Short mmCIF file of C-alpha atoms and ligand atoms in Angstrom, two decimals:
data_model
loop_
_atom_site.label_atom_id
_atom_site.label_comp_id
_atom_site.label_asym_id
_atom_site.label_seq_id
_atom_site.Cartn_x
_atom_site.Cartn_y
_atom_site.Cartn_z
CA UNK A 992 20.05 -20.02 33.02
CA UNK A 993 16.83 -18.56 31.24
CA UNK A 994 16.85 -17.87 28.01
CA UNK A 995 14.82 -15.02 27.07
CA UNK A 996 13.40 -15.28 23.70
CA UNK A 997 12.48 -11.04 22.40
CA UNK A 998 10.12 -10.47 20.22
CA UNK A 999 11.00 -8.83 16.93
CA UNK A 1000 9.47 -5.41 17.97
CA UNK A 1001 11.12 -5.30 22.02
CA UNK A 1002 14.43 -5.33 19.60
CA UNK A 1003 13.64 -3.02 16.59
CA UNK A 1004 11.20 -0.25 18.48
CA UNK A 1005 13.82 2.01 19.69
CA UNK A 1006 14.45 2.49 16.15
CA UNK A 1007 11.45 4.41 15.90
CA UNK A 1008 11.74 7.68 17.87
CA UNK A 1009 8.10 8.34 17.53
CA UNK A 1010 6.69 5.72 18.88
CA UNK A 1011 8.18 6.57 22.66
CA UNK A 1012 6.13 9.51 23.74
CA UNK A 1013 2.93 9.89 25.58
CA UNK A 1014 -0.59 11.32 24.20
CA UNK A 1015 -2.75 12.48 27.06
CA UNK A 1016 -0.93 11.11 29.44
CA UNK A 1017 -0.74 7.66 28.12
CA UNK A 1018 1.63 6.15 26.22
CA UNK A 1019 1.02 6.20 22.39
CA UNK A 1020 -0.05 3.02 21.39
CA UNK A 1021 -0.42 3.27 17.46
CA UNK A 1022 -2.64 0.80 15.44
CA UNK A 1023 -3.27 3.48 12.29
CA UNK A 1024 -0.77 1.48 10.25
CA UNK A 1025 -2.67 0.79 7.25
CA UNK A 1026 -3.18 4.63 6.95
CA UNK A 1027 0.79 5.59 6.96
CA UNK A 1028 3.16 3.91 8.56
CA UNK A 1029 6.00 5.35 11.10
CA UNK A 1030 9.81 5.75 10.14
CA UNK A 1031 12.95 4.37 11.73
CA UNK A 1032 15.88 6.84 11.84
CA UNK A 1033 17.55 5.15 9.23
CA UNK A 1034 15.08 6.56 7.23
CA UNK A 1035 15.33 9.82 9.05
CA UNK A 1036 19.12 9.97 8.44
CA UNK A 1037 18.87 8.92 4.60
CA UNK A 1038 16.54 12.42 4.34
CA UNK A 1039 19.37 14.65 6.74
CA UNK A 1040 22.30 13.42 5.38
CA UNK A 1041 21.20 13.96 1.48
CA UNK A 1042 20.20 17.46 2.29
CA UNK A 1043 23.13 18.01 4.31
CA UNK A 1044 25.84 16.29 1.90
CA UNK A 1045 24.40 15.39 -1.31
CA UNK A 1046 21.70 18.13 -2.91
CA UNK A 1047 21.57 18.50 -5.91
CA UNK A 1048 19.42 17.69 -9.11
CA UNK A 1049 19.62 14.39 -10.91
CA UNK A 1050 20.58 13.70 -14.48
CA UNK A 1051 21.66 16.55 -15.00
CA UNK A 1052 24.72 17.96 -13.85
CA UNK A 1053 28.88 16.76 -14.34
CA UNK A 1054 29.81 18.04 -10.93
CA UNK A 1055 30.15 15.85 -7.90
CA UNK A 1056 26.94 16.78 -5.98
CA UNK A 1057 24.67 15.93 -8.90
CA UNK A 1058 26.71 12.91 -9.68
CA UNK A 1059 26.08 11.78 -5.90
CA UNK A 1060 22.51 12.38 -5.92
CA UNK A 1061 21.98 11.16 -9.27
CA UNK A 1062 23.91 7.87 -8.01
CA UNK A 1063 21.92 7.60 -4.89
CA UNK A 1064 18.51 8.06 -6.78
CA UNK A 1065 18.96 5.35 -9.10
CA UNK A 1066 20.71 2.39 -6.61
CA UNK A 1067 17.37 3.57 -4.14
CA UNK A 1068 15.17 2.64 -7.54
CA UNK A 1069 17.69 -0.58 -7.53
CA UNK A 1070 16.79 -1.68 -4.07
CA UNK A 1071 12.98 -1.03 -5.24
CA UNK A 1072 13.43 -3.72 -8.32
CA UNK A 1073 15.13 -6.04 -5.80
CA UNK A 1074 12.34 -5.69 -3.16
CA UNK A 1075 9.93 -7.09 -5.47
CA UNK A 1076 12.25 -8.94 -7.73
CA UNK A 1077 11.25 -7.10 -10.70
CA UNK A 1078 13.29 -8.35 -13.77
CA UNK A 1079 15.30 -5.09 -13.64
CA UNK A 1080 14.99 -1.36 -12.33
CA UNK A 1081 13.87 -0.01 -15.65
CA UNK A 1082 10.60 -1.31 -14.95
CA UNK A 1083 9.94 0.59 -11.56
CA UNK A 1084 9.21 4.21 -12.20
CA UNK A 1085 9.34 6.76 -8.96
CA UNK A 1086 5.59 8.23 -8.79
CA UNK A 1087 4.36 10.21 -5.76
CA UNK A 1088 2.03 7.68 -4.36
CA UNK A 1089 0.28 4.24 -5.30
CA UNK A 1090 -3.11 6.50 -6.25
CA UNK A 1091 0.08 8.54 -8.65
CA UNK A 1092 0.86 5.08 -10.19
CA UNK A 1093 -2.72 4.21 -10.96
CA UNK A 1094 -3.54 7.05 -12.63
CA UNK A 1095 -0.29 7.06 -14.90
CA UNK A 1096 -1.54 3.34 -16.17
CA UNK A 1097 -5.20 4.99 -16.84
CA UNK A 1098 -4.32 8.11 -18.91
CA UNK A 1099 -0.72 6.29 -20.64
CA UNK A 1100 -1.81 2.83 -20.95
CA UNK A 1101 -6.68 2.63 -20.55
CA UNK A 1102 -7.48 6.07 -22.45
CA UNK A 1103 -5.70 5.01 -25.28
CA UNK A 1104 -6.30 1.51 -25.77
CA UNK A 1105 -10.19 1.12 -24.13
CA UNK A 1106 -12.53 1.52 -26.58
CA UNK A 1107 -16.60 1.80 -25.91
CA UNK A 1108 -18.07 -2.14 -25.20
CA UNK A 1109 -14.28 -3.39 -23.58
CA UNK A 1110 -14.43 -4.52 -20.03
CA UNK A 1111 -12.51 -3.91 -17.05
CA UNK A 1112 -12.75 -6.01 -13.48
CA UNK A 1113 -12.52 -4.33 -10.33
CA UNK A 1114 -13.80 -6.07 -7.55
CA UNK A 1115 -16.03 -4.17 -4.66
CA UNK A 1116 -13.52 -4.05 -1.90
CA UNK A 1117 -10.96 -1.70 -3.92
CA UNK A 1118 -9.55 1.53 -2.24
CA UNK A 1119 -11.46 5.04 -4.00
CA UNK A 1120 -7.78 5.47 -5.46
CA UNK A 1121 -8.50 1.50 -7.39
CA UNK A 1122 -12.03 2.77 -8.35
CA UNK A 1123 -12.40 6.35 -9.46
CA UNK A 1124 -9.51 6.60 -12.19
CA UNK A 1125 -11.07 3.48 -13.77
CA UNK A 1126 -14.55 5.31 -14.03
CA UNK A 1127 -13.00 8.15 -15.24
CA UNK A 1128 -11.50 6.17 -18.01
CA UNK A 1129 -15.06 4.33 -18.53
CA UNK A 1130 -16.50 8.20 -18.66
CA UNK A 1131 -14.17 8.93 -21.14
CA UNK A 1132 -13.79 5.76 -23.56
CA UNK A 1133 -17.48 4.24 -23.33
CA UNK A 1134 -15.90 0.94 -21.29
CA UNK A 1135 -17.91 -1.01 -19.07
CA UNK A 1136 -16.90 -1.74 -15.22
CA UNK A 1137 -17.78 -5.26 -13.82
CA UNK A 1138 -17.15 -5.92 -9.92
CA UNK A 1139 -16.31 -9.11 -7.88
CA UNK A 1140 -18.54 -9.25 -4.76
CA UNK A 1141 -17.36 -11.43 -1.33
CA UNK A 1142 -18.11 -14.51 -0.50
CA UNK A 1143 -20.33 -15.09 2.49
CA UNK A 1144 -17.00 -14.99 4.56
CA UNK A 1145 -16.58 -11.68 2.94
CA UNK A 1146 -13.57 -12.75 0.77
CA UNK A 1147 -12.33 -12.35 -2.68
CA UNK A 1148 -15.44 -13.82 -4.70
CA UNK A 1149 -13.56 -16.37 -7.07
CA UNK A 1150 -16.24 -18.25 -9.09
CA UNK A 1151 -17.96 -14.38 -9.41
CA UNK A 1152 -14.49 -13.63 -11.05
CA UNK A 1153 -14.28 -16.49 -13.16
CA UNK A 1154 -18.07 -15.75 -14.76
CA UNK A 1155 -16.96 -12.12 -14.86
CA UNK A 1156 -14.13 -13.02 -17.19
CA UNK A 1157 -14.84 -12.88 -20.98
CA UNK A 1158 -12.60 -12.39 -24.02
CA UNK A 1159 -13.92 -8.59 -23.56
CA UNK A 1160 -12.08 -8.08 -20.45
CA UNK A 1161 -9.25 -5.59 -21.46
CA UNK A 1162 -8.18 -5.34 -17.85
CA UNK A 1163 -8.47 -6.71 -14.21
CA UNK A 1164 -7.32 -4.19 -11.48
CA UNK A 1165 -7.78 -5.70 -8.26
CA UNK A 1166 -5.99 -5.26 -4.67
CA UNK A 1167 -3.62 -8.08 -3.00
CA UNK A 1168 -4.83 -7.09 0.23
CA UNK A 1169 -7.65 -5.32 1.20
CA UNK A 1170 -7.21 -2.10 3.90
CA UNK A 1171 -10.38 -2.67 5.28
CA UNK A 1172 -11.25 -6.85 5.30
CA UNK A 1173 -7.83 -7.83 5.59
CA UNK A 1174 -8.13 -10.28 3.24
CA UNK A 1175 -5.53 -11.51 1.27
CA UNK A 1176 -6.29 -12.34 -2.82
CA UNK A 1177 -5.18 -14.66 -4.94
CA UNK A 1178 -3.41 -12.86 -7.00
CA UNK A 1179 -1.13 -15.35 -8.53
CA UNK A 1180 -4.85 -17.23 -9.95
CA UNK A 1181 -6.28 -14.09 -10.45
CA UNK A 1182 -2.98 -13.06 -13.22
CA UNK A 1183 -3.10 -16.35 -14.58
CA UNK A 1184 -7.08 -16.07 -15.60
CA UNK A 1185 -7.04 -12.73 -16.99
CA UNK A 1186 -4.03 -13.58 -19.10
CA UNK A 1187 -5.70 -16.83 -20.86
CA UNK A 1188 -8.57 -14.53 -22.01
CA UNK A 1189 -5.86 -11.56 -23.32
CA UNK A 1190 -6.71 -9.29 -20.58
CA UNK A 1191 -4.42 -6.95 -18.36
CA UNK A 1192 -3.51 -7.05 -14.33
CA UNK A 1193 -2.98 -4.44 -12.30
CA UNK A 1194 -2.13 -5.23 -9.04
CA UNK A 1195 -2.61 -2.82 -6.03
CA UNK A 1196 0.09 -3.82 -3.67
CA UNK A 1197 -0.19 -0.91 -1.12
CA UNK A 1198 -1.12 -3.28 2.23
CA UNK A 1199 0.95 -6.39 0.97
CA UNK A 1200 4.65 -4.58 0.10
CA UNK A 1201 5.18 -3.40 3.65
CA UNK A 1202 3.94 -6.56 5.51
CA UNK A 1203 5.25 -9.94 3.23
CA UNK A 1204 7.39 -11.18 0.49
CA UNK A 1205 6.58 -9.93 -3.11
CA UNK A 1206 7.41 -11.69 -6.73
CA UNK A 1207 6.29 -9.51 -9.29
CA UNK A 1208 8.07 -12.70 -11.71
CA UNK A 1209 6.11 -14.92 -9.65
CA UNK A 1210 2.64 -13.35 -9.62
CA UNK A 1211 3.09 -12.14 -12.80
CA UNK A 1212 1.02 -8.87 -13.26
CA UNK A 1213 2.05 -6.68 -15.32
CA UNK A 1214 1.54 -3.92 -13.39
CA UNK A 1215 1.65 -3.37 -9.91
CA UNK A 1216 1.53 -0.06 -7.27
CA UNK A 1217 3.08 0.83 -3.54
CA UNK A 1218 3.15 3.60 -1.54
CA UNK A 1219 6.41 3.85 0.31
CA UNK A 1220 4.66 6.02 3.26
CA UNK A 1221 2.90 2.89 4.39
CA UNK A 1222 6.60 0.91 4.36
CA UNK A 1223 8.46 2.67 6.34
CA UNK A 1224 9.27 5.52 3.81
CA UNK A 1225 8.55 9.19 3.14
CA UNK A 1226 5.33 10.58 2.01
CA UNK A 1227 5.21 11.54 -1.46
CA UNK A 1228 6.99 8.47 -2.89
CA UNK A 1229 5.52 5.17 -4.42
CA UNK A 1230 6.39 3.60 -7.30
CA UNK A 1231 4.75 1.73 -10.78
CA UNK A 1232 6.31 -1.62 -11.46
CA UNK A 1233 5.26 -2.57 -15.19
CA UNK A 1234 6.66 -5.11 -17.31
CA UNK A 1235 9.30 -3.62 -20.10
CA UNK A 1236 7.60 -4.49 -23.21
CA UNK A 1237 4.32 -2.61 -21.73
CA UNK A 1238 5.57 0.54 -20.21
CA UNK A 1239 8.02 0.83 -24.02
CA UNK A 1240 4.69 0.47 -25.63
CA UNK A 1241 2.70 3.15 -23.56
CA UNK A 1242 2.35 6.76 -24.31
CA UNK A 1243 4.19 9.36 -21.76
CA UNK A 1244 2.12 10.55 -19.04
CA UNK A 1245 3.20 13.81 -17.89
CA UNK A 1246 5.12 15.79 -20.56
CA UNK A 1247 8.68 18.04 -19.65
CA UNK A 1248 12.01 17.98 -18.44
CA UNK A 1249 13.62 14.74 -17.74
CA UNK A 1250 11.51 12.31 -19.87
CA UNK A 1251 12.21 13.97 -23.24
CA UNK A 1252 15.61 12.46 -25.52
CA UNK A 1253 15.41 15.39 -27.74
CA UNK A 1254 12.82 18.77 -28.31
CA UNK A 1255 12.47 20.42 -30.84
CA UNK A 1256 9.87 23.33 -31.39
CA UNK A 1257 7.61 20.87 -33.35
CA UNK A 1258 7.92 17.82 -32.04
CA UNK A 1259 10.08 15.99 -28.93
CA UNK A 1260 11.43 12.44 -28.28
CA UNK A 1261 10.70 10.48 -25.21
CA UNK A 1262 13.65 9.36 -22.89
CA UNK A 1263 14.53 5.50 -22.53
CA UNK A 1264 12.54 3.94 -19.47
CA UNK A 1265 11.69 4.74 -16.76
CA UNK A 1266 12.51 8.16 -16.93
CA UNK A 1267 9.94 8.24 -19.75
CA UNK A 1268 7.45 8.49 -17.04
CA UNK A 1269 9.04 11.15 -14.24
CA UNK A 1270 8.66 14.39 -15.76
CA UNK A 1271 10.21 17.04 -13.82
CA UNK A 1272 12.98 17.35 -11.09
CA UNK A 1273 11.67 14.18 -8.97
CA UNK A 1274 11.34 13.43 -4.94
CA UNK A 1275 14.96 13.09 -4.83
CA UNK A 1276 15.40 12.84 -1.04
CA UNK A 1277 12.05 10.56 -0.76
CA UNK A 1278 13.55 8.02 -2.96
CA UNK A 1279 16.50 7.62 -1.63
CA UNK A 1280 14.79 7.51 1.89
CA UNK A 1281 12.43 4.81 0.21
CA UNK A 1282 15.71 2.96 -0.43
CA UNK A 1283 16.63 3.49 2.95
CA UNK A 1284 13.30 1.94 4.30
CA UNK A 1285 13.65 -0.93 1.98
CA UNK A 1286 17.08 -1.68 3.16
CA UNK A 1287 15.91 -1.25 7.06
CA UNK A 1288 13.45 -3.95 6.06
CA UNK A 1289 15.39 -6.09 4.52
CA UNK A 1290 17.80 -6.41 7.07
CA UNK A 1291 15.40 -7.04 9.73
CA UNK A 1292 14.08 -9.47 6.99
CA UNK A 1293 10.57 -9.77 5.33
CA UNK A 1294 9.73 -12.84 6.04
CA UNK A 1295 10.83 -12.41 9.84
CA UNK A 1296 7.94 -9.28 9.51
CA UNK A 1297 5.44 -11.52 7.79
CA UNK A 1298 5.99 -14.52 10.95
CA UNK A 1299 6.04 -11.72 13.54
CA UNK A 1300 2.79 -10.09 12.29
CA UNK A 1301 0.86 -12.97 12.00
CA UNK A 1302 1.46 -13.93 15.36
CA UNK A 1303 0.16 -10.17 16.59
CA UNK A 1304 -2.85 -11.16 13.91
CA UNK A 1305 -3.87 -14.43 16.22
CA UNK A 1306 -3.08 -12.55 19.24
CA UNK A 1307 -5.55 -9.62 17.81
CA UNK A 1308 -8.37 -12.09 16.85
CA UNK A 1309 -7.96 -14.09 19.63
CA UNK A 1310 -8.50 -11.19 22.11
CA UNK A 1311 -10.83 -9.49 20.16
CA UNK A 1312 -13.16 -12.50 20.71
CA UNK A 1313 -13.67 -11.50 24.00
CA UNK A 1314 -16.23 -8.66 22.66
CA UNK A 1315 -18.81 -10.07 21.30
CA UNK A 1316 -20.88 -6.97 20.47
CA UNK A 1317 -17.86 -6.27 17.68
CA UNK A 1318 -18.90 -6.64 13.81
CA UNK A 1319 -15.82 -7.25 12.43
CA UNK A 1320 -15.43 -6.91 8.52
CA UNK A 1321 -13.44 -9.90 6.27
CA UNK A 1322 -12.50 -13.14 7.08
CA UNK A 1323 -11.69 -14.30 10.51
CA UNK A 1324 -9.06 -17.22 9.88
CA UNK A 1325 -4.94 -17.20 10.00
CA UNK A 1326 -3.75 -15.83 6.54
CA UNK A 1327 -5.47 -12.62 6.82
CA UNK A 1328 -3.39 -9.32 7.46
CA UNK A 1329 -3.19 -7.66 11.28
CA UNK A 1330 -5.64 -5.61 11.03
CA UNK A 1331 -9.29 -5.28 12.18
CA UNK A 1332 -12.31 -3.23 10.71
CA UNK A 1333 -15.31 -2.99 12.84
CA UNK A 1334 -18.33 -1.37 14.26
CA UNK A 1335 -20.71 -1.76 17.15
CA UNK A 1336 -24.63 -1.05 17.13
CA UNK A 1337 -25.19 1.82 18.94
CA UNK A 1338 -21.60 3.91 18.89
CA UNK A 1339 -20.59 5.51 16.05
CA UNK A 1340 -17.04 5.00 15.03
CA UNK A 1341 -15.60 8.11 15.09
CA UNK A 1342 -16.64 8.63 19.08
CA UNK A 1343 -14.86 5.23 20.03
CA UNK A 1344 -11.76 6.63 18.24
CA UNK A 1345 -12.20 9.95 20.09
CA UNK A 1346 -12.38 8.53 23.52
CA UNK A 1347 -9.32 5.80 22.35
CA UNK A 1348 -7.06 8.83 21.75
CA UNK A 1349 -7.97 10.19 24.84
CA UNK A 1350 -6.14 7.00 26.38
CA UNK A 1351 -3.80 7.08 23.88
CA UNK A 1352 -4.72 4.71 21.31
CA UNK A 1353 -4.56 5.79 17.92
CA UNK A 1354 -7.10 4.06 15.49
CA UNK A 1355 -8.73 5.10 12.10
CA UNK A 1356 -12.41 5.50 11.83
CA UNK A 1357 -14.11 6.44 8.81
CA UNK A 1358 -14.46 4.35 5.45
CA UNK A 1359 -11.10 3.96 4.75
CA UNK A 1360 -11.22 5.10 1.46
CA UNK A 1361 -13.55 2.14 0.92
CA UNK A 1362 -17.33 4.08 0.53
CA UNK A 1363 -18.91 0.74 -1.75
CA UNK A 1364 -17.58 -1.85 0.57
CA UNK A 1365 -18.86 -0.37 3.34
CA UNK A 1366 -22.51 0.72 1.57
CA UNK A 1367 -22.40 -3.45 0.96
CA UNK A 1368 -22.39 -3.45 4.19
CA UNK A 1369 -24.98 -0.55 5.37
CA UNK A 1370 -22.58 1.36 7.04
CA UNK A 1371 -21.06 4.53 6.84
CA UNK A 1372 -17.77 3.62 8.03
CA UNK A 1373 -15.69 1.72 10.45
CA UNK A 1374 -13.10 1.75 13.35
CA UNK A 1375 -9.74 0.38 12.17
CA UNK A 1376 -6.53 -0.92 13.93
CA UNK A 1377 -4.08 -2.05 12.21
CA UNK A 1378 -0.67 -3.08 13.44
CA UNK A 1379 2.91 -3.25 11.89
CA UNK A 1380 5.89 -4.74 12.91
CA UNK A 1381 6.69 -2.74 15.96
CA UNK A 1382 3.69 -3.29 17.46
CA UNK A 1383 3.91 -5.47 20.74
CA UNK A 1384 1.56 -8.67 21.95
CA UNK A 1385 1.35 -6.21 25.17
CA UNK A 1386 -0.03 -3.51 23.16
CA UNK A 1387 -2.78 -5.22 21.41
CA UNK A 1388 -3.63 -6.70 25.60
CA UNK A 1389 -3.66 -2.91 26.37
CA UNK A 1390 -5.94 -1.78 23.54
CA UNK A 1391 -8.42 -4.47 24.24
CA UNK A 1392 -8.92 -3.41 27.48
CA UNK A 1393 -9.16 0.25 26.82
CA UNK A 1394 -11.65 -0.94 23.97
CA UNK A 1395 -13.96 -2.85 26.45
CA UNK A 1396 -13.64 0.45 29.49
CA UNK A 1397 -14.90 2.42 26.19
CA UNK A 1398 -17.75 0.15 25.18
CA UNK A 1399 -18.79 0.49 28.81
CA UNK A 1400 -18.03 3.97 28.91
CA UNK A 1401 -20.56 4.01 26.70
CA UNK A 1402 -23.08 1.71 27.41
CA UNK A 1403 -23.05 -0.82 24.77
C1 PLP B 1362 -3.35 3.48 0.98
C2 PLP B 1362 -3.93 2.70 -0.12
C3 PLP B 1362 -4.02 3.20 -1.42
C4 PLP B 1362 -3.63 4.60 -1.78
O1 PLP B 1362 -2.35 4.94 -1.36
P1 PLP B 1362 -1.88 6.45 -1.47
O2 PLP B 1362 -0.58 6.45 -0.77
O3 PLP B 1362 -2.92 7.29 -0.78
O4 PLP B 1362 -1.78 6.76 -2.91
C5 PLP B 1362 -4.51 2.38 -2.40
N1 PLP B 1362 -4.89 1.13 -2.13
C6 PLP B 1362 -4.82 0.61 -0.90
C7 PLP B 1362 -5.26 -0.80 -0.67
C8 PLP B 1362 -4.35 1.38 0.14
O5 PLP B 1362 -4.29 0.86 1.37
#
């Protein structure tokens, strides 16, 4: 008798109805992961069924529908907490994206406690979304921006880190794992540091949530962002974790409805966390799909995800060896996440990705939301794949030879 051991993604992929249809004739082989990930029909379902059974607003109303949706809402904010084993779900609050939850920590928590002189650490390989609202708070508050560089393996630059820290570093905002190196940061050290010389962490969790295990206890930031589009959820959902005591001691961040406890024509009162920090009728249906996506990942099991993926990562690398003419960006050892940034002299990444689609392959080029990493490295941008769960071994063997007709294709 054989014994036929299935990969993780032969038995999950019909669970993703988008994934089975042809582009140009070919069939769609998607490696744009790290840009938005696709949705199982669990996740489709959660969206039907609330608009079909359950709408109505939260919080607000005594009859049945708002109790249901109200109910919903707060056990998908539940499942959120668990995911990352926050200490409970009073510390996630619903915001519409990761670059949403950043912000909310720069105008409630930076603007009012920065002053001019007061240091924050970024390092060079954040996303624009990690960079920009922490200049606009320097703009605004006279505080100065240090950066971590890479290593020569184009890493996380530790020892940089260490002699960046002083007991004027107010806060460290740095990402877990990087969209465009794939490298994965220390962030566990990195928390620990800061918080011997008094200083804040924000972590950016947006390519670590949706591919391995998370501790929030364990790392112990006191902040940290996702996007649920890139974990198997809806666009416009994502969510701030932040540690009680902070988020009771930070100003609101958007002012109306549903984060007030009482108004009063000259003055209001906020509302008990976290509804402090959603103002207005939230994305009802999103969060309850995100709580939908984080149950269709739990079942399959994180960890399971994590084993799986790095198997397509050493599959990836190991077949992506075969072209030597590729510059690929970050580290090249096990560890890293499944996903490959490169360029190669002579082609200009946005062509390769054309010609790709036209055999179906759908990879990112640009910079990824990452214009200083890649001026470090004197280019304009990049070709990306990056692969998830449901990605097959057979699909990576299919895009590398694609790749290498292309590179011929075009001569280089
Ligand atoms: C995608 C991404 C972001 C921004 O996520 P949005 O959903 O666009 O807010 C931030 N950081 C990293 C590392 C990302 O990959």
């Amino acid at each position: 008798m054989i014994t036929q051991t299935k990969s993780l993604a032969t038995k999950i992929r019909a669970d993703f109805p988008i994934l089975h249809q042809k582009i140009n004739d070919k069939p769609l082989i998607y490696f744009d992961n790290a840009a938005t990930s696709q949705k199982p029909k669990a996740v489709l379902e959660a969206i039907k069924h609330y608009y079909e059974y359950d709408n109505a607003n939260v919080h607000r109303g005594a009859h049945t529908l708002s109790v249901r949706a109200t109910e919903a809402y707060e056990r998908a904010r539940e499942k959120v907490a668990d995911f990352i084993n926050a200490a409970s779900p009073q510390e996630i609050v619903y915001t519409r994206n990761a670059t949403e939850a950043i912000n909310l920590v720069a105008y409630s928590w930076a603007l009012n406690e920065l002053k001019a002189g007061d240091e924050i650490i970024l390092s060079v390989m954040e996303h624009h979304s990690n960079l920009v609202p922490w200049r606009m708070v320097a703009q605004r508050t006279g505080a100065v921006i240090k950066y971590v560089g890479l290593t020569e393996d184009e890493e996380f630059n530790w020892s940089e880190y260490l002699s960046l820290l002083s007991s004027g570093t107010r806060l460290v905002s740095i990402v877990h794992v990087s969209n465009t190196l794939g490298c994965v940061n220390p962030v566990e050290a990195i928390v620990s540091k800061a918080h011997q010389v008094g200083a804040k962490v924000l972590i950016d969790a947006c390519q670590s949530a949706p591919h391995k295990p998370l501790d929030v206890q364990k790392i112990g930031c006191d902040w940290l962002v996702a996007s649920g589009h890139k974990m198997c959820g809806p666009t416009g959902i994502g969510f701030l974790y932040g540690k009680q005591s902070i988020l009771e001691a930070m100003s609101p961040f958007l002012g109306g409805g549903e984060m007030i406890a009482e108004v009063f024509l000259e003055r209001f009162t906020c509302a008990d966390l976290p509804h402090k920090f959603e103002a207005g009728t939230p994305a009802i249906a999103e969060s309850i799909a995100l709580g939908a996506a984080i149950d269709y990942l739990t079942n399959i099991g994180i960890e399971n995800i994590a084993a799986y993926e790095a198997q397509l990562t050493e599959h990836l690398f190991n077949r992506l060896e075969e072209i030597p003419q590729l510059r690929i960006y970050g580290p090249q050892k096990p560890g890293r996440a499944a996903l490959a940034a490169f360029n190669v002299e002579g082609l200009h990444a946005s062509d390769l990705a054309t010609l790709l689609d036209e055999a179906g392959v759908a990879i990112r080029s640009g910079h990824h939301c990452t214009q200083p990493l890649h001026r470090l490295f004197a280019a304009s941008g990049s070709a990306r794949a990056s692969l998830y769960f449901y990605n097959t071994l057979a699909e990576i063997d299919d895009f590398i030879l694609i790749l290498k007709e292309t590179l011929s294709f075009f001569g280089v």
